[in-house]
XYZ file of N, CA and C in Angstrom:
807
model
N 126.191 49.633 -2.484
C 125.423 50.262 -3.575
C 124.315 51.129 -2.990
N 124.284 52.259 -3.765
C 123.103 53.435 -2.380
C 121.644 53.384 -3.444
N 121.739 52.565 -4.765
C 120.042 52.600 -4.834
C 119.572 50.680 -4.671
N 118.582 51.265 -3.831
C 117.802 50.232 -3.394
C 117.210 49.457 -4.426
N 116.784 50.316 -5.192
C 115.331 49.591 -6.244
C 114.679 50.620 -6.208
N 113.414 50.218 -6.980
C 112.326 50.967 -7.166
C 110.976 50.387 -6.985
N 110.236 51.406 -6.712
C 108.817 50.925 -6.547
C 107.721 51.659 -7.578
N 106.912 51.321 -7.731
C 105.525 51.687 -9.070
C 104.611 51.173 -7.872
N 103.683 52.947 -7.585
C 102.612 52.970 -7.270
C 101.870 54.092 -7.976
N 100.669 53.829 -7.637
C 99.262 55.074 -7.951
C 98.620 55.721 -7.227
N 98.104 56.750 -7.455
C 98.204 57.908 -6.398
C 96.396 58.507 -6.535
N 95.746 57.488 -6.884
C 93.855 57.464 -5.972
C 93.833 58.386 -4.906
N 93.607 60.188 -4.775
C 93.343 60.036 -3.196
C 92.190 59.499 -2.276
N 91.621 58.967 -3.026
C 90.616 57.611 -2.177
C 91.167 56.965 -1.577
N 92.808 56.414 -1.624
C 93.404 55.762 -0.878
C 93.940 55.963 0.459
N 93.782 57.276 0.709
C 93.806 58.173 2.207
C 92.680 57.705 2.467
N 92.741 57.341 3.994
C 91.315 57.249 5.084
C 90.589 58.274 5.444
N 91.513 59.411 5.073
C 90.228 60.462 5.741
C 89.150 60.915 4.100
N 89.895 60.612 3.485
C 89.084 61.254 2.393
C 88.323 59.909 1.687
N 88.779 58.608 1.704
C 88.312 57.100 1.198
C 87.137 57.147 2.142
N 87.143 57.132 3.352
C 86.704 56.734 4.677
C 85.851 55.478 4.140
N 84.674 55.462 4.157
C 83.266 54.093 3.959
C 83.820 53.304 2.654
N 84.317 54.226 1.512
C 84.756 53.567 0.142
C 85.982 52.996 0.043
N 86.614 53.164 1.572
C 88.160 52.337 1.097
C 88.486 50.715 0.871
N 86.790 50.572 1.157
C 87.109 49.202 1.101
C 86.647 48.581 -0.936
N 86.386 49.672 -1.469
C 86.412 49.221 -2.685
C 87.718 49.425 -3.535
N 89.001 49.803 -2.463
C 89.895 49.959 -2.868
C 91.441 49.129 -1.950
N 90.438 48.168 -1.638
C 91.143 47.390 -0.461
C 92.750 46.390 -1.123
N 92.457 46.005 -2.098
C 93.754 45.865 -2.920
C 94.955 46.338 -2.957
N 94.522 47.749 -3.601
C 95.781 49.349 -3.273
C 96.268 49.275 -2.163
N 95.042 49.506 -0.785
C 95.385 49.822 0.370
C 96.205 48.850 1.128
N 96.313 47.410 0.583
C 96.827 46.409 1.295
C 97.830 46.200 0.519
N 98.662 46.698 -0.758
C 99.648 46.462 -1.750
C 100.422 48.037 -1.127
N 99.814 48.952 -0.864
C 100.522 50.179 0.040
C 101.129 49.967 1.049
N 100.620 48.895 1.661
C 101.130 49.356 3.097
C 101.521 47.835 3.381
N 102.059 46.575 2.472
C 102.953 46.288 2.125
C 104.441 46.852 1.484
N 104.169 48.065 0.826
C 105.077 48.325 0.314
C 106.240 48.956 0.888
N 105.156 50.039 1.725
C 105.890 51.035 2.669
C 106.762 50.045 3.948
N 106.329 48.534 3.696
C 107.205 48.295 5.093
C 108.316 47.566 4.227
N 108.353 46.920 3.213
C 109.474 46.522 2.414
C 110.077 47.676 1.709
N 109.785 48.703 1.486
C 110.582 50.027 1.355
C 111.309 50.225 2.602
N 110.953 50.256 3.741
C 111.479 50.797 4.763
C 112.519 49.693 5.243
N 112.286 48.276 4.662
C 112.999 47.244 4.974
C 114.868 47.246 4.487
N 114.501 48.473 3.724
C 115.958 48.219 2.420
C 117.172 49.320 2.732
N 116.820 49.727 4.164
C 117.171 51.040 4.752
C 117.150 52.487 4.053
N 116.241 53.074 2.900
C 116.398 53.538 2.136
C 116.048 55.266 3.231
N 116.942 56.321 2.607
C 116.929 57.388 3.442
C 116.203 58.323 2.311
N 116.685 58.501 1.268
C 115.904 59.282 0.305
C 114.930 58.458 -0.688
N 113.672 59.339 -1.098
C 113.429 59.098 -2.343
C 113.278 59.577 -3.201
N 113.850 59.703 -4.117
C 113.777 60.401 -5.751
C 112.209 59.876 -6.376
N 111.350 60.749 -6.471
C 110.111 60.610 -7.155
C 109.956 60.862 -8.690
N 109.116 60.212 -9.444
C 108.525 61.229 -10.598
C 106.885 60.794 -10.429
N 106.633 62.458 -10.936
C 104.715 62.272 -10.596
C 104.497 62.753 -12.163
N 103.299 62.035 -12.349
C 102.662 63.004 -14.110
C 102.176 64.132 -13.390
N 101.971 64.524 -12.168
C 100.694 65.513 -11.464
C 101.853 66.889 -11.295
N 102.973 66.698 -11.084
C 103.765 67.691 -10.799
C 104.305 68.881 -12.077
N 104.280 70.520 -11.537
C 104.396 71.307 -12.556
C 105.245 70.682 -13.673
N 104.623 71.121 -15.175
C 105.177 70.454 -16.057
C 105.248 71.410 -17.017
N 106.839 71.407 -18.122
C 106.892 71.907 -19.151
C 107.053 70.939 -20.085
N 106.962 71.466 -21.578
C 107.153 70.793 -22.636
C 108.099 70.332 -22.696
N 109.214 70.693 -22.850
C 110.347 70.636 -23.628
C 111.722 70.471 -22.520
N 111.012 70.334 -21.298
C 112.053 70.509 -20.111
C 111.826 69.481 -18.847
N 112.689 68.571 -18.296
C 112.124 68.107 -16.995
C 112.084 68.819 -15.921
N 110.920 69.449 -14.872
C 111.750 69.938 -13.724
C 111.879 69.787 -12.705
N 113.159 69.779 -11.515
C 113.012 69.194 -10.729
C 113.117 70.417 -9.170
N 112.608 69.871 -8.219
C 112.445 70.737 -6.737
C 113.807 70.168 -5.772
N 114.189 71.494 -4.977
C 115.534 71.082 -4.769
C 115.602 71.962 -3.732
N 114.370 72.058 -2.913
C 114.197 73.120 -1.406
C 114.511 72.491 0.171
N 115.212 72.928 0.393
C 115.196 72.174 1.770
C 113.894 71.522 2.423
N 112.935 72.040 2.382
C 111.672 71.473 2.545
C 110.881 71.944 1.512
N 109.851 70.454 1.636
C 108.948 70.552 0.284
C 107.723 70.494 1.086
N 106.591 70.765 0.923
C 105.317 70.838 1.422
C 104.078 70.585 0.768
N 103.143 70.224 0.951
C 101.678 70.254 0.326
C 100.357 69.755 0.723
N 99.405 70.073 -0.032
C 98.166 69.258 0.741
C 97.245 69.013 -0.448
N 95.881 68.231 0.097
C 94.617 68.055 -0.664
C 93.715 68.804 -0.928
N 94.173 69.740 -0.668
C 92.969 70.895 -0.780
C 92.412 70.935 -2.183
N 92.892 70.544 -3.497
C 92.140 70.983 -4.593
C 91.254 69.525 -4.592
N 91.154 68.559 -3.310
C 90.123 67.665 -3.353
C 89.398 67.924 -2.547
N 89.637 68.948 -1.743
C 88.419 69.449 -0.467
C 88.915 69.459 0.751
N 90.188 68.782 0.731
C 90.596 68.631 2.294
C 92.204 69.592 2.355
N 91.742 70.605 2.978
C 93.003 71.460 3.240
C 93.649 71.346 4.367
N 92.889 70.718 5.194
C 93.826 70.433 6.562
C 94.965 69.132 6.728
N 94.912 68.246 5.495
C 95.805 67.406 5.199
C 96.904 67.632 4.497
N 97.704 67.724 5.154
C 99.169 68.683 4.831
C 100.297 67.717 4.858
N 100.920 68.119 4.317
C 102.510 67.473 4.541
C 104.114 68.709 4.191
N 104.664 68.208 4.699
C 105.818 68.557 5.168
C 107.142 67.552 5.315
N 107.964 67.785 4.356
C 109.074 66.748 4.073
C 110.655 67.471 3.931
N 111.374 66.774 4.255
C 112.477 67.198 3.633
C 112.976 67.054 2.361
N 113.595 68.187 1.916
C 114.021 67.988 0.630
C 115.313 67.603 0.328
N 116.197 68.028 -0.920
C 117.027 67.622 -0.827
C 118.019 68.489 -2.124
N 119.086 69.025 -1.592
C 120.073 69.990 -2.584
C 120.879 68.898 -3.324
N 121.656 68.461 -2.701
C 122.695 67.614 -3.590
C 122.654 66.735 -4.597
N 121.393 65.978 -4.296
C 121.151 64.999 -5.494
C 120.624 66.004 -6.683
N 119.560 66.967 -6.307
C 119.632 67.527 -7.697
C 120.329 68.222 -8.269
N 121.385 68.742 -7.598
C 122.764 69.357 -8.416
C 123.754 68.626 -9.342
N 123.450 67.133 -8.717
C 124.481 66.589 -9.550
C 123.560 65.787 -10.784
N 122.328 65.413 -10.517
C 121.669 65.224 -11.751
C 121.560 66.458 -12.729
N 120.899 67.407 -12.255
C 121.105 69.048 -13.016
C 122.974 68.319 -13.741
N 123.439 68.965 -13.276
C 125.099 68.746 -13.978
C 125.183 67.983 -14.967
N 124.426 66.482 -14.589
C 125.054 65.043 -15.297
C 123.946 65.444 -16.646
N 122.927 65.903 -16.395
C 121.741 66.228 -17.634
C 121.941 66.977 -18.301
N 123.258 68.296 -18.109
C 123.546 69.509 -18.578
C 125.020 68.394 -19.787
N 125.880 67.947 -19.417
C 126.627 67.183 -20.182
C 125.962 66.432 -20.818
N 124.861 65.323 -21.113
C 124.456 64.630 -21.892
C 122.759 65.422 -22.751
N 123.242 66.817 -22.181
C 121.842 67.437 -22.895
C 120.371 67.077 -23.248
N 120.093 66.895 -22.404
C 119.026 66.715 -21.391
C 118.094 67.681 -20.478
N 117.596 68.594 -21.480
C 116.620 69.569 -20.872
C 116.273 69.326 -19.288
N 116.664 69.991 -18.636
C 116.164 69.911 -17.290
C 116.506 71.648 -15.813
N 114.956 71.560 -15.276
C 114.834 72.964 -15.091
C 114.506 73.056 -13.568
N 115.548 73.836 -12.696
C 115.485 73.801 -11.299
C 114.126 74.224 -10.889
N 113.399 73.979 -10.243
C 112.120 74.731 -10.176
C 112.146 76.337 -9.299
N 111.849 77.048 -9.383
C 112.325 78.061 -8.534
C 113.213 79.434 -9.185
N 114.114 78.267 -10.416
C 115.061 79.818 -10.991
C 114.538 80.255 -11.848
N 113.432 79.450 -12.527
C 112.520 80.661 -13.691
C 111.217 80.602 -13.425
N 111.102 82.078 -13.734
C 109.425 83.435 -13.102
C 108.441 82.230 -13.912
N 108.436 81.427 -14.510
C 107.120 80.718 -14.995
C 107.200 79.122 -13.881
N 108.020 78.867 -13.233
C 108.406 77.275 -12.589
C 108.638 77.680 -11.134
N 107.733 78.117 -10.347
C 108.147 78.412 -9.057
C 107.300 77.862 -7.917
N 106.955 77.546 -8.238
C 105.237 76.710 -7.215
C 105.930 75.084 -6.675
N 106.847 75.057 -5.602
C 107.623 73.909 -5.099
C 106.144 73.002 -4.031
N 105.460 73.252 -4.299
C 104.407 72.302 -3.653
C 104.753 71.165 -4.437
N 103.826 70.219 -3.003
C 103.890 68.755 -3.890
C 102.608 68.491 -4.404
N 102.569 67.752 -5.695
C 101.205 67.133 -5.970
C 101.187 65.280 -5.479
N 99.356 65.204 -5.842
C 99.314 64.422 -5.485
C 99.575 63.118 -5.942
N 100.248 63.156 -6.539
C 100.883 61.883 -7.194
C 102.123 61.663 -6.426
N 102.622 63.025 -5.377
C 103.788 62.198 -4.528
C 103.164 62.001 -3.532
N 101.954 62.740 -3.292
C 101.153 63.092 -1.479
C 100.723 61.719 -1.137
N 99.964 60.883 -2.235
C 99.238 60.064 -2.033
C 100.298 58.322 -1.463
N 101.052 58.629 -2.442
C 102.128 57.126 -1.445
C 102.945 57.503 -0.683
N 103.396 58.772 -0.810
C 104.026 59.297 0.322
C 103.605 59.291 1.908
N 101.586 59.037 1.966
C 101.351 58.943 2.957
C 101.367 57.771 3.762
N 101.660 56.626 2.449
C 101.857 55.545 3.412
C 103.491 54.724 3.613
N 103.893 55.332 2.868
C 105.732 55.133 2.591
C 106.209 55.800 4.034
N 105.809 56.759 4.780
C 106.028 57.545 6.266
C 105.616 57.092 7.216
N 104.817 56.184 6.822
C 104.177 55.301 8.171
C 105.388 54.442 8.846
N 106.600 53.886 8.266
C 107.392 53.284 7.999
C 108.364 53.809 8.555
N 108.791 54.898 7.880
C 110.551 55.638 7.682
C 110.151 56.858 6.791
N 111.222 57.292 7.866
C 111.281 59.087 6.737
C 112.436 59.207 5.726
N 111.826 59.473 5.225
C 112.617 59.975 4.028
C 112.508 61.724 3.280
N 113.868 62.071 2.857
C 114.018 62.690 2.628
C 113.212 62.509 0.913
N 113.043 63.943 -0.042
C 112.726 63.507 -0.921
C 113.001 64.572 -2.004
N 113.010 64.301 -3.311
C 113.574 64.914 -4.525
C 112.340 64.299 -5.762
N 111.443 65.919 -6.024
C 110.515 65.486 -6.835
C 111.270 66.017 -8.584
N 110.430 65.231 -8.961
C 111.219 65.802 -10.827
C 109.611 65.272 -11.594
N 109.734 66.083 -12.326
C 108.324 65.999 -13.187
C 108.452 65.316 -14.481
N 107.613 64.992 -15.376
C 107.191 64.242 -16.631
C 107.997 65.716 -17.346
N 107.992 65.307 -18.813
C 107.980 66.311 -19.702
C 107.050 65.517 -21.113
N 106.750 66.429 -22.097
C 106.393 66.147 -23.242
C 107.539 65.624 -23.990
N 108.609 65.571 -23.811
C 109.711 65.058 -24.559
C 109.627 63.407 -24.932
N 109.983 62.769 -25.707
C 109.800 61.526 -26.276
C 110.237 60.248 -25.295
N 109.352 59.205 -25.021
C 109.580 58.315 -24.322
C 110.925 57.897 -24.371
N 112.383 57.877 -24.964
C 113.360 57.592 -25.266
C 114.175 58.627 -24.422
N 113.709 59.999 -24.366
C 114.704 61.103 -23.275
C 114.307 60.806 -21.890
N 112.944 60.300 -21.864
C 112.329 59.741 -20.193
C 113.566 58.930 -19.909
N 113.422 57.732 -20.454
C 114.674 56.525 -20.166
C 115.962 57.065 -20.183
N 116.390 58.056 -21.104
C 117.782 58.724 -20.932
C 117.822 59.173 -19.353
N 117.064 60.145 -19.134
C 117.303 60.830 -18.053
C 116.882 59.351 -16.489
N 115.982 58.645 -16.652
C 116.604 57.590 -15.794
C 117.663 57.201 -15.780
N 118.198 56.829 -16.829
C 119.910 55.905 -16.623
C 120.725 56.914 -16.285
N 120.625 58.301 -16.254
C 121.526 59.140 -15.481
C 121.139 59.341 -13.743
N 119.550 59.298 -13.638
C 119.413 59.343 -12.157
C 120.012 57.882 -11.980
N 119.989 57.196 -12.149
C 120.147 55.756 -11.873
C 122.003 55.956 -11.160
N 122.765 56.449 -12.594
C 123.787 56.094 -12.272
C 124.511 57.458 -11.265
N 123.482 58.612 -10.724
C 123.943 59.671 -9.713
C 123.823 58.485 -8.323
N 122.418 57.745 -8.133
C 121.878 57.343 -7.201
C 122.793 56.008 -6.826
N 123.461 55.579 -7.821
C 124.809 54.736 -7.466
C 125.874 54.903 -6.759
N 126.393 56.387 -7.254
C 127.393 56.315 -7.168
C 127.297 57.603 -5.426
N 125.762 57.871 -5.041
C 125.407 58.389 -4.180
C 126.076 57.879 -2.440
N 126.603 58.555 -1.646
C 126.518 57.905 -0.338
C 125.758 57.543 0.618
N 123.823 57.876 0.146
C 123.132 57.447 0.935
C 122.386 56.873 -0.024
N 121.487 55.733 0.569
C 120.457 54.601 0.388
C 119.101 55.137 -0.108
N 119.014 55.238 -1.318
C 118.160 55.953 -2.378
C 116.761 54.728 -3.118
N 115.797 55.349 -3.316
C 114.921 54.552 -4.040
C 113.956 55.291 -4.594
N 113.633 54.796 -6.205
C 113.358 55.585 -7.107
C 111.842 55.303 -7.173
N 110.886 56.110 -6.964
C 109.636 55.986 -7.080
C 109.178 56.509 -8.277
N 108.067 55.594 -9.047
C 107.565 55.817 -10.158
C 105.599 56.320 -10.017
N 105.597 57.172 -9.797
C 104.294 57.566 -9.555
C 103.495 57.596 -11.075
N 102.409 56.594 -11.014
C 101.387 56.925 -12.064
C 100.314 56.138 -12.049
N 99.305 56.475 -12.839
C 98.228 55.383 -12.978
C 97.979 54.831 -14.358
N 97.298 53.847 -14.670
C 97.945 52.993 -15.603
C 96.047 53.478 -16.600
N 95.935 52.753 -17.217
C 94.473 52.939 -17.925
C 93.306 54.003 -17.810
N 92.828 54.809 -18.235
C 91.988 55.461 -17.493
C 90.673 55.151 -18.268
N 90.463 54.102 -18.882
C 89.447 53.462 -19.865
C 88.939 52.186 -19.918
N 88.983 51.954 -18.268
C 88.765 49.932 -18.333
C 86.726 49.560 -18.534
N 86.262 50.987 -17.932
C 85.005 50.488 -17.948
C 84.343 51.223 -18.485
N 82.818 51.549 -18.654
C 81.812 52.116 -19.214
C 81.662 53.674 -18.181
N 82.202 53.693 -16.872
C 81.912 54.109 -16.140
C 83.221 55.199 -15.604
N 84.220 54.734 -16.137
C 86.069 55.563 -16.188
C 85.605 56.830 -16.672
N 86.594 57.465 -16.030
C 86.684 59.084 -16.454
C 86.877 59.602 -17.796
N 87.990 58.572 -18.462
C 87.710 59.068 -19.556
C 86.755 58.345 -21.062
N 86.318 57.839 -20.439
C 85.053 56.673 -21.243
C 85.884 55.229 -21.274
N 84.952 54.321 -22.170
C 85.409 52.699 -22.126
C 86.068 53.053 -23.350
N 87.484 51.709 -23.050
C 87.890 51.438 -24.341
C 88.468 50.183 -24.431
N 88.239 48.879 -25.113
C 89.026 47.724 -24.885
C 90.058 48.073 -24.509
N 90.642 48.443 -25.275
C 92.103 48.554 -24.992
C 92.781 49.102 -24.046
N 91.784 49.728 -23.191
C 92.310 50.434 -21.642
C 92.998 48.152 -21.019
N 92.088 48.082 -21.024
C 92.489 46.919 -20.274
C 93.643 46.020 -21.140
N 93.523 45.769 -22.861
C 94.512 45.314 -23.212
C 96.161 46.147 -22.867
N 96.274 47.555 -22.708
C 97.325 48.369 -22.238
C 97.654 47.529 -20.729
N 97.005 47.904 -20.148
C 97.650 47.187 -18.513
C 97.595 46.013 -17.978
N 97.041 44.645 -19.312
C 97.624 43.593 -19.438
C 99.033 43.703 -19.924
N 98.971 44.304 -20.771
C 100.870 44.379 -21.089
C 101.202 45.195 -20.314
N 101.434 46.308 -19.504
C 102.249 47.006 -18.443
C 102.510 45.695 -17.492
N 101.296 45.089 -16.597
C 101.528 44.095 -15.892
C 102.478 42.757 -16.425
N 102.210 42.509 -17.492
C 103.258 41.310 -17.868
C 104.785 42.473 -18.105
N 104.755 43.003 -18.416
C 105.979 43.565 -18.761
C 106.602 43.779 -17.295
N 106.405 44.639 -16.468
C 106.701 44.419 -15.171
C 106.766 43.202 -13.964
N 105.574 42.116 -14.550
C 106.332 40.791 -13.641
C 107.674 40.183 -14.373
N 107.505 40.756 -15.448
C 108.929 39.879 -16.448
C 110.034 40.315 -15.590
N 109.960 41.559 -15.228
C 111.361 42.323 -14.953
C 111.964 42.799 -15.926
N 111.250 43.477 -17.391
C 112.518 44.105 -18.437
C 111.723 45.048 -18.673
N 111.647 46.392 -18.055
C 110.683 47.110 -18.183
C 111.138 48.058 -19.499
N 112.238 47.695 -20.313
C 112.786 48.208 -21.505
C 112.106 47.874 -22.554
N 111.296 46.847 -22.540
C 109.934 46.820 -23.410
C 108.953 47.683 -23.176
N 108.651 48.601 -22.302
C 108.065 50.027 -22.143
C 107.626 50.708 -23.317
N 109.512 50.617 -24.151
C 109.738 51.656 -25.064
C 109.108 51.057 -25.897
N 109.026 49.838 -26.356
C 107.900 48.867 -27.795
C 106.453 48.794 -27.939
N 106.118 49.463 -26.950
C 104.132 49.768 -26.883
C 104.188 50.928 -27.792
N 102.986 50.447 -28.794
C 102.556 51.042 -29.642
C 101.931 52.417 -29.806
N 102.242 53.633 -29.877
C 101.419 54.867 -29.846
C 99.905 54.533 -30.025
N 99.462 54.049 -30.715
C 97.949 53.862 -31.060
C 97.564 53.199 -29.398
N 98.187 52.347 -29.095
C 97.657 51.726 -27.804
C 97.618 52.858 -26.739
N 99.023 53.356 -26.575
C 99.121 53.965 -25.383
C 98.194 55.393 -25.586
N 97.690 55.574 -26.696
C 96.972 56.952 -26.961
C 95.234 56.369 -26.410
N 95.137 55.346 -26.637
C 93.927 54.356 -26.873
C 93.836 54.779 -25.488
N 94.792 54.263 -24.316
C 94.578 53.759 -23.341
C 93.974 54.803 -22.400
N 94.776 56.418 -22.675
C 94.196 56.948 -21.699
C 94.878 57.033 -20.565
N 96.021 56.862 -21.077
C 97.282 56.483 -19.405
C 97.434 57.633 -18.619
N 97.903 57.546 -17.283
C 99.235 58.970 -17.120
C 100.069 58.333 -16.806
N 100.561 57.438 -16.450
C 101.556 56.753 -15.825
C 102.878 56.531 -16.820
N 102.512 55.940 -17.962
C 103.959 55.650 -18.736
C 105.073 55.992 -18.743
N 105.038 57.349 -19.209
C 106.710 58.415 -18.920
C 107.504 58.084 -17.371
N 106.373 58.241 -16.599
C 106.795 57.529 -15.096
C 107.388 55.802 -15.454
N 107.428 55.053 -15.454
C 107.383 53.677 -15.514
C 108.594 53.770 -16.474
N 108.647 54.281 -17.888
C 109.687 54.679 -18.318
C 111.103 55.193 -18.067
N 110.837 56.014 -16.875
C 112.157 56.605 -16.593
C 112.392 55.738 -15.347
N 111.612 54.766 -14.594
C 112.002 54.068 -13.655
C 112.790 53.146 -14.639
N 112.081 52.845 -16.163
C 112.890 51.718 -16.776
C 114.978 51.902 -16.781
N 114.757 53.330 -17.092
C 116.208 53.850 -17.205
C 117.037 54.083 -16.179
N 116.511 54.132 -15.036
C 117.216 53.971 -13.589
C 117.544 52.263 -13.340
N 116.878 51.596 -13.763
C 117.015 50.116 -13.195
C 117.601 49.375 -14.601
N 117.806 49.942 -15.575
C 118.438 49.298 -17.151
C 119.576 48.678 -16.604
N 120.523 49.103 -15.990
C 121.596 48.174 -15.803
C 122.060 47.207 -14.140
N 121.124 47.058 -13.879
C 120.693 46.643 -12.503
C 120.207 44.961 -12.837
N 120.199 44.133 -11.791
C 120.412 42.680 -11.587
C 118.881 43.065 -10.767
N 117.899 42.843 -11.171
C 116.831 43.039 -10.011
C 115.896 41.871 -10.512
N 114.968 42.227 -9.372
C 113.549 40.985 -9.184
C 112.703 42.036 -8.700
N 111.773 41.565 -9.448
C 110.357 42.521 -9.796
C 108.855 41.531 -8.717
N 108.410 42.181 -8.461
C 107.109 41.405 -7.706
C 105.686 42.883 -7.331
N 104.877 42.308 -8.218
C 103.680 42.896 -7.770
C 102.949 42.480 -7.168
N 102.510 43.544 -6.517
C 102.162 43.269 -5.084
C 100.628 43.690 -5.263
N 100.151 44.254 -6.301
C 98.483 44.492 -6.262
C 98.329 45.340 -7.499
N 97.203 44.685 -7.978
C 96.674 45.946 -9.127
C 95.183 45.537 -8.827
N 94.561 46.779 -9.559
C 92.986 46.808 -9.450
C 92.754 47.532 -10.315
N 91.183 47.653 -10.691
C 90.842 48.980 -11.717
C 89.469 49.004 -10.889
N 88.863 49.543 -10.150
C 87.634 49.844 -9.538
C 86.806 50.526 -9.733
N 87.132 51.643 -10.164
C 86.499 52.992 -11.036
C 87.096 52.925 -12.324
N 87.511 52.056 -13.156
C 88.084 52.564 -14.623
C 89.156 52.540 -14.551
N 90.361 53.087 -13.609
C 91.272 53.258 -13.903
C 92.474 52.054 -13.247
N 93.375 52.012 -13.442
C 94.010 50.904 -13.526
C 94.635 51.151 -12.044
N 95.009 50.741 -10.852
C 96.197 51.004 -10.196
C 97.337 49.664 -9.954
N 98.239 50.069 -9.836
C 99.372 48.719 -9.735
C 100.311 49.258 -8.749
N 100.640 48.790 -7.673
C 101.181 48.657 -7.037
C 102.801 47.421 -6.901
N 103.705 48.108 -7.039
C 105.258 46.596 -7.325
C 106.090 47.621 -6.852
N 107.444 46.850 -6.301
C 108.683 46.907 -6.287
C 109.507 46.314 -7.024
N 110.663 46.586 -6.882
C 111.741 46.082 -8.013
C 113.159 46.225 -6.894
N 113.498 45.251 -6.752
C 114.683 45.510 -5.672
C 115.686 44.611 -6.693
N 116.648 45.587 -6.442
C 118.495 45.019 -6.677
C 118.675 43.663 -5.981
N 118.961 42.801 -6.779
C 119.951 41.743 -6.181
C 121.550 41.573 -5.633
């Protein structure tokens, strides 16, 4: 079987040392649920990873995905431009998802073939676990973005990556990039709200359960409450792993500044 599982992390660039440096230790949780992860990722022989980031170019009505032989990027819109990356990309897997999304109609948009979708950088919602997922093993990688489309086409278009990444000949694992609450304290970016923290009490129970198809049963009022970016992410990991035998284990969450981070895998049995 060529998908591994999946993993759900958050993408703080506080969690880089050069840019965390003195403060990483108020983020010592993340940093020690990261770099756990990256060595049980690397444990599962996995050669590619299929990402989704909320941070990556986004249309309404369309998913899109990057499909360049190499993908590239850095921190510079946080101050640090000399932190770069450079990855391989990957043609085939997104041709045949493109295809499988074009039969079950499924908006989805190569990045590159239209004059408004051409900017194949990475953001930092892949930069940031990507830097510690390489510490490990390289991997090749295939980014695809959020859309505004309804939490129900997120999960569609997982159970089709799911079932490309099956029936794939190399050892694949689906990363769910997001952050969970952005409202736990008085002091969060986007102000306090109970319910930031009642939201990622239920993300967290829902994810140690292992049925992340209860995703789809959180309430709009909550998830509007909460202030998320993460969901649509977590969502379409739900639809890659829907018909999968797996065991779920989190490995760290925190909220330090307000916002929620969680760190888990989900590996196939």
């Amino acid at each position: 079987m060529a998908l591994t599982g999946g993993i759900i992390v958050p993408h703080p660039p506080i969690i880089i040392p050069d840019i965390g440096e003195d403060r990483l230790a108020e983020v010592s949780a993340t940093v020690n649920g990261m770099q756990r992860l990256a060595g049980d990722t690397a444990a599962t022989g996995a050669d590619v990873i299929v990402a989704i980031s909320p941070h990556s170019p986004m249309a309404y009505d369309s998913f899109l995905i990057k499909s360049k032989p190499r993908l590239s990027g850095s921190f510079s819109l946080f101050g640090y431009p000399d932190l770069l990356f450079n990855v391989r990309g990957d043609e085939e897997l997104p041709k045949a998802i493109i295809a499988a999304c074009d039969v079950a109609n499924i908006p989805i948009t190569k990045i590159g073939e239209s004059t408004l979708f051409v900017d194949n950088h990475l953001d930092h919602g892949i930069l940031v676990p990507l830097f510690y997922l390489r510490q490990k093993r390289d991997y090749s990688l295939v980014s695809v973005s959020i859309s505004s489309l309804p939490l129900e086409i997120h999960f569609a278009l997982g159970e089709i990556i799911g079932e490309i990444c099956r029936q794939a000949k190399r050892r694949i694992t689906f990363m769910a990039s997001g952050d969970l609450s952005h409202r736990l304290s008085v002091d969060a970016p986007a102000g306090y709200s109970p319910r930031g923290v009642e939201f990622d009490r239920i993300i967290c129970d829902i994810v140690a359960a292992g049925d992340l198809k209860e995703l789809l049963n959180i309430g709009q009022d909550l998830i509007e409450a909460a202030g998320e970016c993460g969901l649509r992410s977590l969502v379409t990991l739900a639809g890659v792993m829907n018909s999968q035998d797996y065991k779920t284990d989190i490995l760290s969450y925190e909220g330090p500044f307000g916002v929620g981070y969680m760190v888990a895998e989900l590996l196939i049995k």
